[in-house]
Tab-separated table of C-alpha atoms in Angstrom:
chain	number	residue	atom	x	y	z
A	1	MET	CA	-17.341	-5.237	17.851
A	2	ILE	CA	-15.329	-8.444	18.034
A	3	PHE	CA	-12.510	-9.051	15.413
A	4	SER	CA	-9.656	-11.493	14.856
A	5	ALA	CA	-7.192	-11.390	11.884
A	6	LYS	CA	-4.579	-13.770	10.868
A	7	THR	CA	-1.828	-13.970	7.984
A	8	CYS	CA	0.640	-16.737	6.889
A	9	VAL	CA	2.986	-17.049	4.030
A	10	GLY	CA	1.666	-20.513	3.113
A	11	ARG	CA	3.918	-23.666	2.533
A	12	VAL	CA	5.043	-22.815	-0.862
A	13	ARG	CA	5.863	-19.071	-1.068
A	14	SER	CA	9.001	-17.592	0.398
A	15	ASN	CA	7.171	-14.061	1.243
A	16	ASN	CA	4.063	-12.645	2.133
A	17	GLU	CA	2.433	-10.809	-0.575
A	18	ASP	CA	-0.630	-9.966	1.641
A	19	ALA	CA	-1.792	-7.341	3.695
A	20	PHE	CA	-4.455	-6.414	5.693
A	21	TYR	CA	-5.889	-3.488	8.332
A	22	VAL	CA	-7.971	-3.668	11.517
A	23	PRO	CA	-9.011	-0.157	13.134
A	24	PRO	CA	-6.607	0.453	16.065
A	25	LYS	CA	-7.453	-0.094	19.392
A	26	ASN	CA	-6.326	3.112	20.760
A	27	GLY	CA	-8.571	6.187	19.115
A	28	ASN	CA	-11.994	6.990	17.889
A	29	TYR	CA	-11.340	5.135	14.454
A	30	PRO	CA	-14.003	3.828	11.930
A	31	GLU	CA	-14.694	0.466	12.282
A	32	LEU	CA	-12.900	-0.587	8.756
A	33	PHE	CA	-11.567	-3.533	7.899
A	34	MET	CA	-9.461	-4.680	4.705
A	35	VAL	CA	-7.473	-7.625	3.017
A	36	ALA	CA	-4.933	-7.087	-0.018
A	37	ASP	CA	-3.430	-9.953	-1.968
A	38	GLY	CA	-0.120	-8.328	-4.132
A	39	MET	CA	1.343	-9.349	-7.109
A	40	GLY	CA	4.423	-9.003	-9.459
A	41	GLY	CA	7.767	-7.568	-9.564
A	42	HIS	CA	10.564	-7.825	-7.163
A	43	ARG	CA	8.808	-7.352	-3.736
A	44	GLY	CA	6.026	-5.694	-5.968
A	45	GLY	CA	3.496	-7.432	-4.549
A	46	GLU	CA	3.968	-7.006	-0.959
A	47	VAL	CA	4.497	-3.186	-1.707
A	48	ALA	CA	1.345	-2.914	-3.433
A	49	SER	CA	-0.570	-4.714	-0.968
A	50	GLN	CA	0.845	-2.651	1.941
A	51	MET	CA	0.479	0.538	-0.012
A	52	ALA	CA	-3.396	-0.196	-1.074
A	53	VAL	CA	-4.431	-0.610	2.875
A	54	LYS	CA	-2.209	2.353	4.265
A	55	GLU	CA	-3.443	4.693	1.420
A	56	VAL	CA	-7.434	3.724	1.702
A	57	SER	CA	-7.062	3.604	5.787
A	58	ASP	CA	-5.402	6.959	5.611
A	59	TYR	CA	-7.885	8.563	3.288
A	60	ILE	CA	-11.286	7.266	5.258
A	61	ASN	CA	-10.022	7.520	8.894
A	62	ALA	CA	-9.211	11.445	7.945
A	63	ARG	CA	-12.291	12.020	6.401
A	64	PHE	CA	-15.137	9.713	7.930
A	65	SER	CA	-17.995	11.055	9.568
A	66	LYS	CA	-20.751	8.897	11.373
A	67	ASP	CA	-23.235	11.590	9.728
A	68	PHE	CA	-22.099	10.599	6.234
A	69	ASN	CA	-25.134	9.151	4.227
A	70	GLU	CA	-25.116	6.454	1.494
A	71	ASP	CA	-23.930	8.730	-1.188
A	72	LEU	CA	-20.894	10.247	0.872
A	73	ILE	CA	-19.838	6.969	1.945
A	74	LYS	CA	-20.044	5.329	-1.506
A	75	ALA	CA	-17.985	8.405	-2.770
A	76	MET	CA	-15.802	8.185	-0.094
A	77	ILE	CA	-14.730	4.351	-0.421
A	78	ASN	CA	-14.539	4.820	-4.430
A	79	ASP	CA	-12.108	8.175	-4.105
A	80	SER	CA	-10.175	6.399	-1.236
A	81	ILE	CA	-9.219	3.243	-3.579
A	82	MET	CA	-8.649	5.667	-6.733
A	83	GLU	CA	-6.172	7.605	-4.827
A	84	ALA	CA	-4.583	4.095	-3.500
A	85	ASN	CA	-4.272	3.017	-7.390
A	86	ARG	CA	-3.177	6.349	-8.488
A	87	LYS	CA	-0.308	6.414	-5.605
A	88	ILE	CA	0.527	2.491	-6.565
A	89	LEU	CA	1.082	3.451	-10.336
A	90	MET	CA	3.347	6.243	-9.538
A	91	ALA	CA	5.641	4.236	-7.407
A	92	ALA	CA	5.829	1.325	-10.006
A	93	MET	CA	6.767	4.063	-12.714
A	94	ASP	CA	9.272	5.495	-10.185
A	95	HIS	CA	10.653	1.908	-9.272
A	96	GLU	CA	11.852	-0.294	-12.043
A	97	GLU	CA	11.765	-3.344	-10.034
A	98	TRP	CA	8.251	-2.832	-8.987
A	99	ALA	CA	7.170	-2.672	-12.505
A	100	GLY	CA	3.650	-4.237	-13.347
A	101	MET	CA	2.662	-4.498	-9.407
A	102	GLY	CA	-0.734	-4.657	-8.304
A	103	THR	CA	-3.181	-5.744	-5.753
A	104	THR	CA	-6.688	-6.895	-4.914
A	105	LEU	CA	-8.375	-5.158	-2.225
A	106	THR	CA	-11.473	-5.786	-0.412
A	107	MET	CA	-12.866	-3.769	2.251
A	108	VAL	CA	-15.833	-3.304	4.874
A	109	LEU	CA	-16.796	-0.350	6.671
A	110	PHE	CA	-19.177	-0.994	9.388
A	111	LEU	CA	-21.798	1.880	10.290
A	112	GLY	CA	-24.689	1.145	12.374
A	113	LYS	CA	-26.959	-1.825	11.424
A	114	LYS	CA	-25.151	-1.383	7.939
A	115	ILE	CA	-21.840	-2.549	6.160
A	116	PHE	CA	-20.455	-0.943	3.028
A	117	ILE	CA	-18.067	-2.911	0.926
A	118	GLY	CA	-15.498	-1.507	-1.695
A	119	HIS	CA	-14.160	-4.447	-3.699
A	120	VAL	CA	-11.339	-5.132	-6.215
A	121	GLY	CA	-10.226	-8.326	-7.668
A	122	ASP	CA	-10.518	-11.843	-6.046
A	123	SER	CA	-10.162	-11.733	-2.336
A	124	ARG	CA	-13.343	-12.030	-0.862
A	125	ALA	CA	-15.998	-10.985	1.817
A	126	TYR	CA	-18.527	-13.513	3.046
A	127	MET	CA	-21.217	-13.237	5.550
A	128	ILE	CA	-22.129	-15.891	7.806
A	129	ARG	CA	-25.630	-15.860	9.341
A	130	ASN	CA	-27.879	-18.453	11.192
A	131	ASN	CA	-25.291	-21.039	10.159
A	132	THR	CA	-25.145	-20.256	6.376
A	133	ILE	CA	-22.399	-18.724	4.409
A	134	THR	CA	-22.993	-16.180	1.676
A	135	GLN	CA	-20.629	-14.815	-0.654
A	136	LEU	CA	-20.858	-10.918	-0.994
A	137	THR	CA	-18.761	-10.160	-3.580
A	138	ARG	CA	-18.179	-11.314	-6.993
A	139	ASP	CA	-14.432	-12.024	-8.330
A	140	HIS	CA	-12.955	-9.967	-10.801
A	141	SER	CA	-11.445	-13.031	-12.522
A	142	LEU	CA	-11.547	-14.658	-16.004
A	143	VAL	CA	-13.017	-17.842	-14.764
A	144	TRP	CA	-15.986	-16.012	-12.462
A	145	GLN	CA	-16.547	-14.175	-16.065
A	146	LEU	CA	-16.695	-17.234	-17.529
A	147	MET	CA	-19.054	-18.650	-15.237
A	148	GLU	CA	-21.070	-15.760	-15.315
A	149	GLU	CA	-21.264	-16.156	-19.042
A	150	GLY	CA	-22.470	-19.807	-18.481
A	151	ARG	CA	-19.495	-21.361	-20.051
A	152	LEU	CA	-18.281	-22.784	-17.045
A	153	THR	CA	-19.757	-24.527	-13.684
A	154	LEU	CA	-18.461	-23.432	-10.373
A	155	ASP	CA	-16.762	-26.540	-9.752
A	156	GLU	CA	-14.958	-26.350	-12.964
A	157	THR	CA	-13.858	-22.749	-11.748
A	158	ARG	CA	-12.025	-24.194	-8.835
A	159	THR	CA	-10.052	-26.375	-11.032
A	160	HIS	CA	-9.652	-24.311	-14.338
A	161	PRO	CA	-5.578	-23.448	-15.207
A	162	MET	CA	-6.582	-19.994	-15.771
A	163	LYS	CA	-8.196	-19.486	-12.360
A	164	ASN	CA	-5.479	-17.071	-11.196
A	165	ILE	CA	-5.776	-14.628	-14.182
A	166	ILE	CA	-8.010	-11.407	-12.171
A	167	THR	CA	-9.346	-8.787	-14.628
A	168	ARG	CA	-9.342	-6.081	-12.073
A	169	ALA	CA	-6.545	-4.837	-9.445
A	170	LEU	CA	-5.344	-1.882	-8.265
A	171	GLY	CA	-1.987	-0.524	-9.717
A	172	THR	CA	-2.349	-1.864	-13.204
A	173	ASP	CA	-4.691	0.240	-15.118
A	174	ARG	CA	-5.335	4.655	-14.533
A	175	VAL	CA	-8.915	4.005	-14.974
A	176	LEU	CA	-10.610	1.250	-12.308
A	177	GLU	CA	-13.840	0.509	-11.376
A	178	PRO	CA	-14.541	-1.075	-7.885
A	179	ASP	CA	-17.575	-2.484	-7.060
A	180	PHE	CA	-19.551	-0.612	-4.192
A	181	LEU	CA	-22.038	-2.758	-1.927
A	182	GLU	CA	-24.339	-2.276	0.955
A	183	TYR	CA	-25.755	-4.755	2.919
A	184	ASP	CA	-28.227	-4.785	6.134
A	185	LEU	CA	-26.401	-6.172	9.179
A	186	GLU	CA	-28.116	-8.352	12.014
A	187	LYS	CA	-26.567	-8.980	15.701
A	188	ASN	CA	-24.019	-11.953	15.494
A	189	ASP	CA	-23.658	-11.855	11.879
A	190	ILE	CA	-19.782	-12.915	10.966
A	191	ILE	CA	-17.928	-11.085	8.442
A	192	VAL	CA	-15.270	-13.026	6.824
A	193	LEU	CA	-12.451	-10.992	4.786
A	194	CYS	CA	-10.052	-13.654	3.172
A	195	SER	CA	-7.327	-13.799	0.006
A	196	ASP	CA	-7.567	-16.628	-2.208
A	197	GLY	CA	-5.107	-18.452	-0.593
A	198	LEU	CA	-7.733	-19.479	1.901
A	199	THR	CA	-10.890	-19.951	-0.754
A	200	ASN	CA	-8.574	-22.201	-3.275
A	201	MET	CA	-7.883	-24.406	-0.318
A	202	LEU	CA	-11.292	-24.575	1.494
A	203	GLU	CA	-14.787	-24.892	0.441
A	204	ASP	CA	-17.424	-22.426	1.503
A	205	ASP	CA	-18.885	-25.046	4.261
A	206	GLU	CA	-15.712	-25.727	5.206
A	207	ILE	CA	-14.736	-22.318	6.205
A	208	LYS	CA	-18.505	-21.687	7.850
A	209	ASN	CA	-18.210	-25.096	9.828
A	210	ILE	CA	-14.823	-23.866	11.576
A	211	VAL	CA	-15.981	-20.051	12.043
A	212	CYS	CA	-19.433	-21.371	13.616
A	213	GLY	CA	-18.007	-23.927	16.018
A	214	GLN	CA	-15.081	-21.733	17.743
A	215	GLU	CA	-14.353	-18.438	19.179
A	216	LEU	CA	-13.164	-15.862	16.462
A	217	GLU	CA	-9.511	-16.034	17.508
A	218	THR	CA	-9.255	-19.715	17.372
A	219	ALA	CA	-11.366	-20.045	14.417
A	220	ALA	CA	-8.972	-17.822	12.473
A	221	GLU	CA	-6.096	-19.936	13.613
A	222	MET	CA	-7.730	-22.972	12.447
A	223	LEU	CA	-8.438	-21.505	9.100
A	224	ILE	CA	-5.021	-20.835	8.276
A	225	HIS	CA	-4.087	-24.324	9.685
A	226	ALA	CA	-6.581	-26.263	7.465
A	227	ALA	CA	-5.651	-24.277	4.439
A	228	ASN	CA	-1.716	-25.119	5.050
A	229	LEU	CA	-2.871	-28.883	5.460
A	230	HIS	CA	-4.593	-28.680	1.965
A	231	GLY	CA	-1.346	-27.518	0.642
A	232	GLY	CA	-0.932	-23.814	1.365
A	233	ILE	CA	0.111	-23.038	-1.867
A	234	ASP	CA	-0.292	-19.338	-1.651
A	235	ASN	CA	-0.264	-16.748	0.979
A	236	ILE	CA	-3.449	-16.924	3.564
A	237	THR	CA	-4.909	-13.963	5.173
A	238	VAL	CA	-8.454	-14.257	6.894
A	239	GLU	CA	-10.500	-11.663	9.078
A	240	LEU	CA	-13.543	-12.508	11.281
A	241	ILE	CA	-15.787	-9.989	12.388
A	242	ARG	CA	-18.594	-10.284	14.643
A	243	ALA	CA	-21.589	-7.756	14.603
A	244	ASP	CA	-22.795	-6.821	18.256
């Protein structure tokens, strides 16, 4: 497994409310990757995103087995997100300055020739295969919902004044419904995880062209740089993982 992960505060924000997780190099850890984009309160977004990736990774690392079937993996991913959601809610109740904090979370677990995705919010997972980029997750956002209802076009969602309103997040409700997705994997597929600080600045094909033209480490740096050149109005986080 070859991967690279980068994050940047961008050109406008004063602090970075994104967080990410990649498996530690030392030790027999699951091939788990995550991006979270926090929001709300004094440092609340930063706290929420960091809590999300820590709680989910701790939960899965402690329970994962390569012998798990699809149902057990789905249950484990769902339970890990629910536990993180519960702890973020509790932290917000215990600290007034964090009231209203929440975070997106998009995670990918690699197992054999499959990937398993848990997803809440509008961070995204893409797959690049044979020079084609495909968005694997659907945004939990108001404009995405309007697009699915036929009331907006995809182009209109990019510039809509309410495009930053998300409809699901960890830490905002006790009841949460994460998306669970499963995809087959082929050799040299590249999975892209990113916060909306990247996708609000770059078109999908721009992301694909950068990733396909460079080694992953260089491509991740170039994606951050390109998003900043386009304005860098939000924190930017990207993870690139090549299946081997």
